[in-house]
């Protein structure tokens, strides 16, 4: 009996510690933007036709004074709870467009949008402002959304997607095949690009099921007139599959990890797969 109670107590203590860490991070996040602790890393997307960089994805990092570099999977969900992601998201858009305006005209910039940003009226204006203050050609900006954007509030969100598209930017469906995947989503909005999630790449070349899914999505994307991208390519064997299945572009460690802004220009100029 007493050991049972002890187990509960240990559980409570662990839960409490977790909750405290969560609260602590939430508070630290609040001032992080003013303290300039956020940074964008950039990961190249490579055209399989030219084997050169055609675009880069902006990936958020948090340089925490106590903990060092923190990955977005650890803090973006917390920033989404408080709508802090809206202010951070505006900074990301402005910063990514400003950086991309320094790159050659043929290189695009991809920015991830949180579903929470769609709930706020400001999203279209934030994108328009980022474009006008950077002078970036809107056709060079790609906004990456996940299926969850089409899950709730889908009517409002689809309208926002159309409004964004009217600015001249491109819309990409990110992490396709995970989450609440439904092929119907591809009918609700004419996406410019589809990115196959790295979950289907991880066990390639051996995973038969993954290969079948990757092949199907490549075909689907092509028939719908979308640019097809495959993420998380790490090995030559995986690259060979991306080529064989006719993907337009690849993204992954095989070419480069995400790098700080200072290192991306060299990859854009000299990098070749
Ligand atoms: P995502 O948009 O699907 O980004 C791709 C993730 O895969 C990145 O992780 C990237 O570093 C990682 N990756 C790329 N190539 C490889 C590879 O070959 N192997 C492996 N194992 N991983 C690879 P990261 O930077 O940790 O970002 C994770 C997720 O956090 C992103 O997934 C995105 O959903 C979210 N995120 C990142 N930056 C932002 C942002 O600025 N705003 C919002 N709302 N979300 C962001
Ligand atoms: Mg993405
Ligand atoms: Mg993705
Ligand atoms: Mg992802």
mmCIF file with all atom_site columns, N, CA and C and ligand atoms in Angstrom, residues 57-59 110-112 144 174-175 195 231 251, ligand 2:
data_model
loop_
_atom_site.group_PDB
_atom_site.id
_atom_site.type_symbol
_atom_site.label_atom_id
_atom_site.label_alt_id
_atom_site.label_comp_id
_atom_site.label_asym_id
_atom_site.label_entity_id
_atom_site.label_seq_id
_atom_site.pdbx_PDB_ins_code
_atom_site.Cartn_x
_atom_site.Cartn_y
_atom_site.Cartn_z
_atom_site.occupancy
_atom_site.B_iso_or_equiv
_atom_site.pdbx_formal_charge
_atom_site.auth_seq_id
_atom_site.auth_comp_id
_atom_site.auth_asym_id
_atom_site.auth_atom_id
_atom_site.pdbx_PDB_model_num
ATOM   1  N  N   . UNK A 1 57  ? 14.629 26.856 -47.137 1.00 0.00 ? 57  UNK A N   1
ATOM   2  C  CA  . UNK A 1 57  ? 13.571 26.927 -46.136 1.00 0.00 ? 57  UNK A CA  1
ATOM   3  C  C   . UNK A 1 57  ? 14.120 27.586 -44.879 1.00 0.00 ? 57  UNK A C   1
ATOM   4  N  N   . UNK A 1 58  ? 13.405 28.569 -44.372 1.00 0.00 ? 58  UNK A N   1
ATOM   5  C  CA  . UNK A 1 58  ? 13.780 29.227 -43.122 1.00 0.00 ? 58  UNK A CA  1
ATOM   6  C  C   . UNK A 1 58  ? 13.329 28.357 -41.954 1.00 0.00 ? 58  UNK A C   1
ATOM   7  N  N   . UNK A 1 59  ? 14.253 28.041 -41.050 1.00 0.00 ? 59  UNK A N   1
ATOM   8  C  CA  . UNK A 1 59  ? 13.926 27.193 -39.901 1.00 0.00 ? 59  UNK A CA  1
ATOM   9  C  C   . UNK A 1 59  ? 14.332 27.907 -38.620 1.00 0.00 ? 59  UNK A C   1
ATOM   10 N  N   . UNK A 1 110 ? 11.249 29.644 -48.441 1.00 0.00 ? 110 UNK A N   1
ATOM   11 C  CA  . UNK A 1 110 ? 10.059 28.993 -47.882 1.00 0.00 ? 110 UNK A CA  1
ATOM   12 C  C   . UNK A 1 110 ? 9.962  29.323 -46.404 1.00 0.00 ? 110 UNK A C   1
ATOM   13 N  N   . UNK A 1 111 ? 8.776  29.721 -45.972 1.00 0.00 ? 111 UNK A N   1
ATOM   14 C  CA  . UNK A 1 111 ? 8.527  30.075 -44.573 1.00 0.00 ? 111 UNK A CA  1
ATOM   15 C  C   . UNK A 1 111 ? 7.378  29.211 -44.044 1.00 0.00 ? 111 UNK A C   1
ATOM   16 N  N   . UNK A 1 112 ? 7.586  28.602 -42.881 1.00 0.00 ? 112 UNK A N   1
ATOM   17 C  CA  . UNK A 1 112 ? 6.538  27.786 -42.261 1.00 0.00 ? 112 UNK A CA  1
ATOM   18 C  C   . UNK A 1 112 ? 5.524  28.665 -41.538 1.00 0.00 ? 112 UNK A C   1
ATOM   19 N  N   . UNK A 1 144 ? 4.648  27.584 -46.280 1.00 0.00 ? 144 UNK A N   1
ATOM   20 C  CA  . UNK A 1 144 ? 4.400  26.163 -46.029 1.00 0.00 ? 144 UNK A CA  1
ATOM   21 C  C   . UNK A 1 144 ? 3.367  25.993 -44.929 1.00 0.00 ? 144 UNK A C   1
ATOM   22 N  N   . UNK A 1 174 ? 2.961  21.122 -46.558 1.00 0.00 ? 174 UNK A N   1
ATOM   23 C  CA  . UNK A 1 174 ? 4.144  20.552 -45.895 1.00 0.00 ? 174 UNK A CA  1
ATOM   24 C  C   . UNK A 1 174 ? 3.773  19.233 -45.202 1.00 0.00 ? 174 UNK A C   1
ATOM   25 N  N   . UNK A 1 175 ? 4.760  18.399 -44.964 1.00 0.00 ? 175 UNK A N   1
ATOM   26 C  CA  . UNK A 1 175 ? 4.581  17.161 -44.182 1.00 0.00 ? 175 UNK A CA  1
ATOM   27 C  C   . UNK A 1 175 ? 3.449  16.301 -44.703 1.00 0.00 ? 175 UNK A C   1
ATOM   28 N  N   . UNK A 1 195 ? 5.052  18.678 -50.304 1.00 0.00 ? 195 UNK A N   1
ATOM   29 C  CA  . UNK A 1 195 ? 6.282  18.151 -49.722 1.00 0.00 ? 195 UNK A CA  1
ATOM   30 C  C   . UNK A 1 195 ? 5.975  16.851 -48.985 1.00 0.00 ? 195 UNK A C   1
ATOM   31 N  N   . UNK A 1 231 ? 11.394 15.475 -48.577 1.00 0.00 ? 231 UNK A N   1
ATOM   32 C  CA  . UNK A 1 231 ? 12.230 15.965 -47.473 1.00 0.00 ? 231 UNK A CA  1
ATOM   33 C  C   . UNK A 1 231 ? 12.964 14.827 -46.785 1.00 0.00 ? 231 UNK A C   1
ATOM   34 N  N   . UNK A 1 251 ? 15.259 17.857 -50.395 1.00 0.00 ? 251 UNK A N   1
ATOM   35 C  CA  . UNK A 1 251 ? 15.769 18.635 -49.267 1.00 0.00 ? 251 UNK A CA  1
ATOM   36 C  C   . UNK A 1 251 ? 16.259 17.625 -48.256 1.00 0.00 ? 251 UNK A C   1
HETATM 37 MG MG1 . LIG B 2 .   ? 8.470  23.154 -43.623 1.00 0.00 ? 2   LIG B MG1 1
#
